[in-house]
PDB file of C-alpha atoms in Angstrom:
ATOM      1  CA  MET A 169     100.898  76.622  98.327  1.00 41.00           C
ATOM      2  CA  SER A 170     100.283  80.199  97.345  1.00 39.00           C
ATOM      3  CA  HIS A 171      99.018  81.505  94.059  1.00 40.00           C
ATOM      4  CA  PRO A 172     101.778  82.092  91.495  1.00 39.00           C
ATOM      5  CA  SER A 173     101.213  85.044  89.246  1.00 38.00           C
ATOM      6  CA  GLU A 174     103.289  86.246  86.366  1.00 41.00           C
ATOM      7  CA  PRO A 175     104.426  89.873  86.725  1.00 39.00           C
ATOM      8  CA  SER A 176     102.491  92.380  84.666  1.00 38.00           C
ATOM      9  CA  SER A 177     105.588  93.712  82.928  1.00 39.00           C
ATOM     10  CA  ASP A 178     104.962  94.070  79.189  1.00 41.00           C
ATOM     11  CA  PRO A 179     108.002  95.689  77.563  1.00 39.00           C
ATOM     12  CA  THR A 180     107.314  97.255  74.178  1.00 38.00           C
ATOM     13  CA  THR A 181     110.489  99.178  73.393  1.00 40.00           C
ATOM     14  CA  PRO A 182     113.227  97.645  71.223  1.00 45.00           C
ATOM     15  CA  ALA A 183     116.298  96.278  72.909  1.00 49.00           C
ATOM     16  CA  SER A 184     119.422  94.501  71.819  1.00 46.00           C
ATOM     17  CA  ALA A 185     119.195  90.895  70.696  1.00 43.00           C
ATOM     18  CA  PRO A 186     119.100  88.314  73.483  1.00 48.00           C
ATOM     19  CA  ALA A 187     122.406  87.271  74.940  1.00 47.00           C
ATOM     20  CA  ALA A 188     123.621  83.759  74.203  1.00 43.00           C
ATOM     21  CA  PRO A 189     121.932  81.373  76.605  1.00 47.00           C
ATOM     22  CA  ALA A 190     124.023  80.084  79.460  1.00 46.00           C
ATOM     23  CA  PRO A 191     124.854  76.381  79.437  1.00 42.00           C
ATOM     24  CA  ALA A 192     122.202  74.364  81.246  1.00 44.00           C
ATOM     25  CA  THR A 193     123.239  72.808  84.496  1.00 41.00           C
ATOM     26  CA  VAL A 194     123.040  69.019  84.786  1.00 45.00           C
ATOM     27  CA  SER A 195     122.495  68.919  88.540  1.00 57.00           C
ATOM     28  CA  ARG A 196     119.237  67.265  89.580  1.00 64.00           C
ATOM     29  CA  ARG A 197     119.234  69.415  92.733  1.00 74.00           C
ATOM     30  CA  ALA A 198     119.268  72.677  90.772  1.00 76.00           C
ATOM     31  CA  GLY A 199     116.425  74.945  91.841  1.00 82.00           C
ATOM     32  CA  ARG A 200     115.291  72.575  94.594  1.00 88.00           C
ATOM     33  CA  PRO A 201     114.820  73.506  98.256  1.00 88.00           C
ATOM     34  CA  PRO A 202     116.814  72.003 101.118  1.00 89.00           C
ATOM     35  CA  ARG A 203     116.002  68.305 101.390  1.00 91.00           C
ATOM     36  CA  LEU A 204     114.203  68.729 104.714  1.00 90.00           C
ATOM     37  CA  TRP A 205     111.813  71.336 103.326  1.00 88.00           C
ATOM     38  CA  GLU A 206     111.249  69.368 100.155  1.00 89.00           C
ATOM     39  CA  THR A 207     110.402  66.276 102.174  1.00 91.00           C
ATOM     40  CA  LEU A 208     107.982  68.206 104.392  1.00 89.00           C
ATOM     41  CA  ALA A 209     106.184  69.685 101.378  1.00 89.00           C
ATOM     42  CA  VAL A 210     105.900  66.305  99.673  1.00 91.00           C
ATOM     43  CA  VAL A 211     104.611  64.613 102.837  1.00 91.00           C
ATOM     44  CA  VAL A 212     101.832  67.221 103.065  1.00 88.00           C
ATOM     45  CA  VAL A 213     100.899  67.756  99.410  1.00 86.00           C
ATOM     46  CA  LYS A 214     100.967  64.296  97.836  1.00 89.00           C
ATOM     47  CA  PRO A 215      98.530  62.560 100.240  1.00 89.00           C
ATOM     48  CA  ILE A 216      96.067  65.470 100.025  1.00 85.00           C
ATOM     49  CA  SER A 217      96.259  65.481  96.237  1.00 87.00           C
ATOM     50  CA  ARG A 218      95.729  61.725  96.034  1.00 88.00           C
ATOM     51  CA  LEU A 219      92.830  61.848  98.483  1.00 88.00           C
ATOM     52  CA  PHE A 220      90.753  64.488  96.756  1.00 89.00           C
ATOM     53  CA  VAL A 221      91.492  64.102  93.033  1.00 94.00           C
ATOM     54  CA  LYS A 222      91.744  61.266  90.549  1.00 95.00           C
ATOM     55  CA  ARG A 223      94.846  61.699  88.421  1.00 95.00           C
ATOM     56  CA  ARG A 224      94.464  61.735  84.651  1.00 97.00           C
ATOM     57  CA  TRP A 225      98.041  62.619  83.713  1.00 98.00           C
ATOM     58  CA  ARG A 226      99.673  62.482  80.280  1.00 98.00           C
ATOM     59  CA  GLY A 227     102.685  63.925  78.479  1.00 98.00           C
ATOM     60  CA  GLY A 228     105.288  63.545  81.209  1.00 98.00           C
ATOM     61  CA  GLU A 229     107.797  62.325  78.627  1.00 98.00           C
ATOM     62  CA  HIS A 230     108.037  65.885  77.283  1.00 98.00           C
ATOM     63  CA  ILE A 231     109.423  67.279  80.560  1.00 98.00           C
ATOM     64  CA  PRO A 232     113.243  67.399  80.667  1.00 97.00           C
ATOM     65  CA  ARG A 233     114.581  66.077  83.952  1.00 95.00           C
ATOM     66  CA  THR A 234     117.496  68.535  84.136  1.00 95.00           C
ATOM     67  CA  GLY A 235     118.369  72.036  82.947  1.00 96.00           C
ATOM     68  CA  GLY A 236     116.565  75.348  83.020  1.00 97.00           C
ATOM     69  CA  LEU A 237     112.910  74.940  82.103  1.00 97.00           C
ATOM     70  CA  ILE A 238     109.786  77.081  81.803  1.00 98.00           C
ATOM     71  CA  ILE A 239     106.433  75.400  82.399  1.00 98.00           C
ATOM     72  CA  ALA A 240     103.652  77.506  80.857  1.00 98.00           C
ATOM     73  CA  ALA A 241     100.178  76.498  82.018  1.00 98.00           C
ATOM     74  CA  ASN A 242      96.588  77.691  81.969  1.00 98.00           C
ATOM     75  CA  HIS A 243      95.158  78.950  85.257  1.00 97.00           C
ATOM     76  CA  LEU A 244      91.726  77.859  86.494  1.00 98.00           C
ATOM     77  CA  SER A 245      91.782  77.841  90.295  1.00 96.00           C
ATOM     78  CA  TRP A 246      93.761  78.751  93.388  1.00 91.00           C
ATOM     79  CA  SER A 247      94.190  74.996  93.824  1.00 92.00           C
ATOM     80  CA  ASP A 248      95.906  74.241  90.536  1.00 93.00           C
ATOM     81  CA  PRO A 249      99.431  75.316  91.643  1.00 91.00           C
ATOM     82  CA  VAL A 250      99.372  72.565  94.266  1.00 91.00           C
ATOM     83  CA  LEU A 251      97.957  69.962  91.892  1.00 94.00           C
ATOM     84  CA  LEU A 252     100.366  70.877  89.091  1.00 96.00           C
ATOM     85  CA  SER A 253     103.269  70.793  91.526  1.00 94.00           C
ATOM     86  CA  HIS A 254     102.383  67.168  92.306  1.00 94.00           C
ATOM     87  CA  TYR A 255     102.376  66.361  88.585  1.00 97.00           C
ATOM     88  CA  LEU A 256     105.728  68.052  87.984  1.00 97.00           C
ATOM     89  CA  TYR A 257     107.325  66.481  91.043  1.00 95.00           C
ATOM     90  CA  ASN A 258     106.258  63.020  89.909  1.00 95.00           C
ATOM     91  CA  ASN A 259     107.875  63.802  86.557  1.00 97.00           C
ATOM     92  CA  GLY A 260     111.231  64.627  88.097  1.00 95.00           C
ATOM     93  CA  ARG A 261     111.083  68.399  88.561  1.00 96.00           C
ATOM     94  CA  TRP A 262     110.693  70.726  91.515  1.00 94.00           C
ATOM     95  CA  PRO A 263     108.417  73.587  90.425  1.00 94.00           C
ATOM     96  CA  THR A 264     109.492  77.071  91.441  1.00 94.00           C
ATOM     97  CA  ILE A 265     106.414  79.266  91.756  1.00 89.00           C
ATOM     98  CA  LEU A 266     105.899  83.037  91.828  1.00 88.00           C
ATOM     99  CA  ALA A 267     103.970  84.177  94.894  1.00 79.00           C
ATOM    100  CA  LYS A 268     102.544  87.460  96.129  1.00 78.00           C
ATOM    101  CA  ALA A 269     105.219  89.366  98.016  1.00 73.00           C
ATOM    102  CA  GLY A 270     102.843  89.951 100.924  1.00 78.00           C
ATOM    103  CA  LEU A 271     102.891  86.242 101.737  1.00 76.00           C
ATOM    104  CA  PHE A 272     106.615  86.446 102.436  1.00 78.00           C
ATOM    105  CA  ARG A 273     105.916  88.982 105.178  1.00 82.00           C
ATOM    106  CA  ILE A 274     103.612  86.642 107.107  1.00 85.00           C
ATOM    107  CA  ARG A 275     105.404  85.210 110.095  1.00 82.00           C
ATOM    108  CA  GLY A 276     106.158  81.514 109.664  1.00 78.00           C
ATOM    109  CA  LEU A 277     104.524  81.218 106.245  1.00 76.00           C
ATOM    110  CA  GLY A 278     106.977  83.637 104.664  1.00 80.00           C
ATOM    111  CA  HIS A 279     109.953  81.646 105.867  1.00 80.00           C
ATOM    112  CA  ALA A 280     108.420  78.391 104.661  1.00 80.00           C
ATOM    113  CA  ILE A 281     107.664  79.521 101.110  1.00 81.00           C
ATOM    114  CA  ALA A 282     111.066  81.175 100.848  1.00 81.00           C
ATOM    115  CA  GLN A 283     112.681  77.855 101.815  1.00 83.00           C
ATOM    116  CA  LEU A 284     110.567  76.165  99.142  1.00 82.00           C
ATOM    117  CA  GLN A 285     112.257  78.466  96.569  1.00 83.00           C
ATOM    118  CA  ALA A 286     109.192  80.583  95.717  1.00 84.00           C
ATOM    119  CA  ILE A 287     109.912  83.940  94.059  1.00 89.00           C
ATOM    120  CA  PRO A 288     108.203  87.045  95.537  1.00 83.00           C
ATOM    121  CA  VAL A 289     106.193  89.252  93.190  1.00 85.00           C
ATOM    122  CA  GLU A 290     105.018  92.799  93.889  1.00 78.00           C
ATOM    123  CA  ARG A 291     101.951  92.796  91.670  1.00 71.00           C
ATOM    124  CA  ASN A 292     100.781  95.913  89.811  1.00 67.00           C
ATOM    125  CA  SER A 293     104.056  97.623  90.590  1.00 64.00           C
ATOM    126  CA  THR A 294     107.295  98.504  88.823  1.00 68.00           C
ATOM    127  CA  GLU A 295     108.894  96.240  91.434  1.00 69.00           C
ATOM    128  CA  ALA A 296     107.337  93.290  89.594  1.00 71.00           C
ATOM    129  CA  THR A 297     110.223  93.343  87.116  1.00 83.00           C
ATOM    130  CA  LYS A 298     112.556  92.243  89.910  1.00 88.00           C
ATOM    131  CA  SER A 299     110.829  88.868  90.001  1.00 89.00           C
ATOM    132  CA  LEU A 300     111.619  88.394  86.320  1.00 90.00           C
ATOM    133  CA  LYS A 301     115.282  89.103  87.033  1.00 93.00           C
ATOM    134  CA  ILE A 302     115.296  86.531  89.824  1.00 93.00           C
ATOM    135  CA  ALA A 303     113.506  84.049  87.563  1.00 94.00           C
ATOM    136  CA  GLU A 304     116.043  84.622  84.796  1.00 96.00           C
ATOM    137  CA  GLU A 305     118.924  83.898  87.161  1.00 95.00           C
ATOM    138  CA  ARG A 306     117.203  80.767  88.452  1.00 95.00           C
ATOM    139  CA  LEU A 307     116.548  79.519  84.914  1.00 96.00           C
ATOM    140  CA  ARG A 308     120.187  79.993  83.961  1.00 96.00           C
ATOM    141  CA  ASN A 309     121.104  77.922  87.018  1.00 95.00           C
ATOM    142  CA  GLY A 310     118.870  75.048  85.983  1.00 96.00           C
ATOM    143  CA  ALA A 311     115.589  75.676  87.810  1.00 96.00           C
ATOM    144  CA  CYS A 312     112.121  74.676  86.607  1.00 97.00           C
ATOM    145  CA  ILE A 313     109.720  77.622  86.925  1.00 97.00           C
ATOM    146  CA  LEU A 314     105.956  77.346  86.702  1.00 96.00           C
ATOM    147  CA  PHE A 315     104.405  80.334  84.947  1.00 96.00           C
ATOM    148  CA  TYR A 316     100.874  81.318  84.118  1.00 95.00           C
ATOM    149  CA  PRO A 317     101.144  83.487  80.977  1.00 95.00           C
ATOM    150  CA  GLU A 318      97.669  84.887  81.669  1.00 95.00           C
ATOM    151  CA  GLY A 319      98.985  86.415  84.896  1.00 90.00           C
ATOM    152  CA  THR A 320      95.883  85.431  86.856  1.00 92.00           C
ATOM    153  CA  ILE A 321      92.983  82.971  86.860  1.00 95.00           C
ATOM    154  CA  THR A 322      91.196  83.078  83.526  1.00 97.00           C
ATOM    155  CA  ARG A 323      88.161  85.318  83.205  1.00 96.00           C
ATOM    156  CA  ASP A 324      87.093  83.702  79.957  1.00 97.00           C
ATOM    157  CA  PRO A 325      83.406  82.735  80.377  1.00 96.00           C
ATOM    158  CA  GLU A 326      84.132  79.233  79.043  1.00 97.00           C
ATOM    159  CA  LEU A 327      87.428  78.917  80.979  1.00 98.00           C
ATOM    160  CA  TRP A 328      89.736  78.938  77.951  1.00 98.00           C
ATOM    161  CA  PRO A 329      93.163  80.593  78.346  1.00 98.00           C
ATOM    162  CA  MET A 330      93.113  84.369  78.052  1.00 97.00           C
ATOM    163  CA  ALA A 331      95.553  86.471  76.045  1.00 97.00           C
ATOM    164  CA  GLY A 332      98.927  86.175  77.746  1.00 95.00           C
ATOM    165  CA  LYS A 333     101.347  88.728  79.110  1.00 94.00           C
ATOM    166  CA  THR A 334     104.811  88.840  77.573  1.00 95.00           C
ATOM    167  CA  GLY A 335     107.036  88.098  80.582  1.00 93.00           C
ATOM    168  CA  VAL A 336     107.272  84.358  79.867  1.00 96.00           C
ATOM    169  CA  ALA A 337     108.207  84.897  76.220  1.00 97.00           C
ATOM    170  CA  ARG A 338     110.878  87.426  77.162  1.00 96.00           C
ATOM    171  CA  LEU A 339     112.460  85.025  79.642  1.00 96.00           C
ATOM    172  CA  ALA A 340     112.385  82.191  77.128  1.00 97.00           C
ATOM    173  CA  LEU A 341     114.065  84.266  74.420  1.00 97.00           C
ATOM    174  CA  VAL A 342     116.668  85.755  76.750  1.00 96.00           C
ATOM    175  CA  THR A 343     117.681  82.477  78.381  1.00 96.00           C
ATOM    176  CA  GLY A 344     117.081  80.020  75.553  1.00 96.00           C
ATOM    177  CA  VAL A 345     115.495  77.479  77.911  1.00 97.00           C
ATOM    178  CA  PRO A 346     112.656  75.318  76.566  1.00 98.00           C
ATOM    179  CA  VAL A 347     109.040  76.248  77.190  1.00 98.00           C
ATOM    180  CA  ILE A 348     106.876  73.215  77.897  1.00 98.00           C
ATOM    181  CA  PRO A 349     103.151  73.959  77.499  1.00 98.00           C
ATOM    182  CA  ILE A 350     100.798  72.275  79.943  1.00 98.00           C
ATOM    183  CA  ALA A 351      97.009  72.268  79.956  1.00 98.00           C
ATOM    184  CA  HIS A 352      94.919  71.019  82.847  1.00 98.00           C
ATOM    185  CA  TRP A 353      91.231  70.637  83.631  1.00 98.00           C
ATOM    186  CA  GLY A 354      89.348  69.837  86.816  1.00 97.00           C
ATOM    187  CA  ALA A 355      90.940  72.124  89.410  1.00 96.00           C
ATOM    188  CA  GLN A 356      88.058  74.561  88.884  1.00 96.00           C
ATOM    189  CA  GLU A 357      85.653  71.904  90.142  1.00 95.00           C
ATOM    190  CA  LEU A 358      87.655  71.391  93.323  1.00 95.00           C
ATOM    191  CA  LEU A 359      87.918  75.112  94.080  1.00 94.00           C
ATOM    192  CA  PRO A 360      86.043  77.394  91.664  1.00 94.00           C
ATOM    193  CA  TYR A 361      87.240  80.961  91.228  1.00 93.00           C
ATOM    194  CA  GLY A 362      85.677  83.131  93.929  1.00 91.00           C
ATOM    195  CA  ALA A 363      84.806  80.212  96.212  1.00 93.00           C
ATOM    196  CA  SER A 364      86.086  80.329  99.782  1.00 88.00           C
ATOM    197  CA  LYS A 365      85.864  76.594 100.461  1.00 92.00           C
ATOM    198  CA  PRO A 366      86.852  73.605  98.321  1.00 92.00           C
ATOM    199  CA  ARG A 367      84.229  71.174  97.043  1.00 93.00           C
ATOM    200  CA  LEU A 368      85.877  67.973  98.194  1.00 91.00           C
ATOM    201  CA  LEU A 369      83.107  65.505  97.385  1.00 90.00           C
ATOM    202  CA  PRO A 370      82.498  63.783  95.121  1.00 92.00           C
ATOM    203  CA  ARG A 371      86.146  63.163  94.252  1.00 93.00           C
ATOM    204  CA  LYS A 372      87.225  65.230  91.242  1.00 94.00           C
ATOM    205  CA  SER A 373      89.300  64.227  88.200  1.00 96.00           C
ATOM    206  CA  PHE A 374      92.379  66.310  87.471  1.00 97.00           C
ATOM    207  CA  HIS A 375      93.446  66.056  83.837  1.00 98.00           C
ATOM    208  CA  VAL A 376      96.943  67.186  82.837  1.00 98.00           C
ATOM    209  CA  LEU A 377      98.505  67.083  79.381  1.00 98.00           C
ATOM    210  CA  ALA A 378     102.032  68.307  78.664  1.00 98.00           C
ATOM    211  CA  GLY A 379     103.178  68.938  75.108  1.00 98.00           C
ATOM    212  CA  PRO A 380     106.513  69.212  73.318  1.00 98.00           C
ATOM    213  CA  PRO A 381     108.531  72.440  73.643  1.00 98.00           C
ATOM    214  CA  VAL A 382     107.001  75.480  71.943  1.00 98.00           C
ATOM    215  CA  ASP A 383     109.026  76.262  68.818  1.00 98.00           C
ATOM    216  CA  LEU A 384     110.311  79.811  69.294  1.00 98.00           C
ATOM    217  CA  SER A 385     113.296  79.418  66.964  1.00 97.00           C
ATOM    218  CA  LYS A 386     112.012  82.000  64.470  1.00 96.00           C
ATOM    219  CA  TYR A 387     112.399  84.714  67.116  1.00 96.00           C
ATOM    220  CA  ALA A 388     116.033  83.908  67.954  1.00 91.00           C
ATOM    221  CA  GLY A 389     118.317  86.895  67.439  1.00 89.00           C
ATOM    222  CA  GLN A 390     115.465  89.323  66.770  1.00 92.00           C
ATOM    223  CA  PRO A 391     115.302  92.624  68.681  1.00 92.00           C
ATOM    224  CA  MET A 392     113.293  92.332  71.870  1.00 91.00           C
ATOM    225  CA  ARG A 393     110.582  94.698  70.658  1.00 94.00           C
ATOM    226  CA  GLY A 394     106.960  94.499  71.621  1.00 95.00           C
ATOM    227  CA  SER A 395     105.763  92.885  68.392  1.00 96.00           C
ATOM    228  CA  VAL A 396     108.251  90.018  68.728  1.00 97.00           C
ATOM    229  CA  LEU A 397     107.296  89.394  72.339  1.00 97.00           C
ATOM    230  CA  ARG A 398     103.570  89.502  71.580  1.00 97.00           C
ATOM    231  CA  ASP A 399     103.941  87.036  68.692  1.00 98.00           C
ATOM    232  CA  ALA A 400     106.021  84.654  70.822  1.00 98.00           C
ATOM    233  CA  THR A 401     103.463  84.952  73.620  1.00 98.00           C
ATOM    234  CA  ALA A 402     100.665  84.142  71.175  1.00 98.00           C
ATOM    235  CA  ASP A 403     102.529  80.986  70.110  1.00 98.00           C
ATOM    236  CA  ILE A 404     102.861  79.883  73.752  1.00 98.00           C
ATOM    237  CA  THR A 405      99.188  80.589  74.456  1.00 98.00           C
ATOM    238  CA  ALA A 406      98.131  78.729  71.317  1.00 98.00           C
ATOM    239  CA  ALA A 407     100.109  75.655  72.381  1.00 98.00           C
ATOM    240  CA  ILE A 408      98.434  75.614  75.805  1.00 98.00           C
ATOM    241  CA  THR A 409      95.001  76.182  74.274  1.00 98.00           C
ATOM    242  CA  GLY A 410      95.484  73.360  71.777  1.00 98.00           C
ATOM    243  CA  LEU A 411      96.306  70.930  74.568  1.00 98.00           C
ATOM    244  CA  LEU A 412      93.275  72.055  76.558  1.00 98.00           C
ATOM    245  CA  ALA A 413      91.048  71.556  73.507  1.00 98.00           C
ATOM    246  CA  GLU A 414      92.346  67.970  73.339  1.00 98.00           C
ATOM    247  CA  ILE A 415      91.563  67.370  77.012  1.00 98.00           C
ATOM    248  CA  ARG A 416      88.095  68.870  76.735  1.00 98.00           C
ATOM    249  CA  ASP A 417      87.449  67.400  73.277  1.00 98.00           C
ATOM    250  CA  GLU A 418      86.050  70.758  72.239  1.00 98.00           C
ATOM    251  CA  LYS A 419      86.911  73.416  69.698  1.00 98.00           C
ATOM    252  CA  ALA A 420      88.790  76.329  71.243  1.00 98.00           C
ATOM    253  CA  PRO A 421      88.013  79.932  70.329  1.00 96.00           C
ATOM    254  CA  GLU A 422      90.121  81.288  67.476  1.00 94.00           C
ATOM    255  CA  ILE A 423      90.987  84.466  69.378  1.00 95.00           C
ATOM    256  CA  PRO A 424      91.839  84.312  73.100  1.00 96.00           C
ATOM    257  CA  PHE A 425      89.622  86.258  75.465  1.00 95.00           C
ATOM    258  CA  ASP A 426      91.189  89.587  76.384  1.00 93.00           C
ATOM    259  CA  PRO A 427      89.832  91.165  79.587  1.00 87.00           C
ATOM    260  CA  LYS A 428      90.982  94.607  78.409  1.00 83.00           C
ATOM    261  CA  ASN A 429      88.793  94.389  75.322  1.00 80.00           C
ATOM    262  CA  ALA A 430      85.907  93.042  77.411  1.00 69.00           C
ATOM    263  CA  ALA A 431      86.181  95.994  79.778  1.00 61.00           C
ATOM    264  CA  ASN A 432      86.209  98.446  76.888  1.00 58.00           C
ATOM    265  CA  GLY A 433      83.329  96.733  75.182  1.00 54.00           C
TER     266      GLY A 433
END
């Protein structure tokens, strides 16, 4: 499964208040691929996941089984989309991921990931906003979309979540769908950032903890200006970070690592 990356869009100009959210669909097939493709993906992914990682999963009761849903997670490894997809599938949801547009142009692979309902993203381009439009439509139709608010694998030296981009917050406020924060730990041991081959042995533990929906009610009806989106994004990031601190049993940094500030420093 390819690496999902949130678009780099970061709107800062005021706009009209969000439209009233569309009614959530109750169909359990909403946002899911054709049954054949879903079955093929499950047959491949679940045995591999079970073989190479020990599951330490919690918080599945917080994941709604129907209706539009945003999953906001930290990002540690190229392997965590696959492992998180297993977790979400076992908790009743098919995760829609965002994948690099170039993958859709690879013969065979492109057709497969399109059938699996992935959304193409042209990274570092104005075209990236199109993926947010597609995601918005999918959310209104009841899909579950897996987002990484950081936009890429964390560069924090201690692997805490970085400062997030505002695309997830904008989608949440526009659509009104719940945002479920998820923290995970262990994927970086299976496939560390920058490594070309997975470290399959010894068998790794994959910890996942989902929390209750992030409370974004104080932003409802406010203009979609940059300050609102940044504050909502900070709330989402804080929820993910708090869950990760619980998994790691460590104190998280008070201020998220920001690669822009690191580069300027």
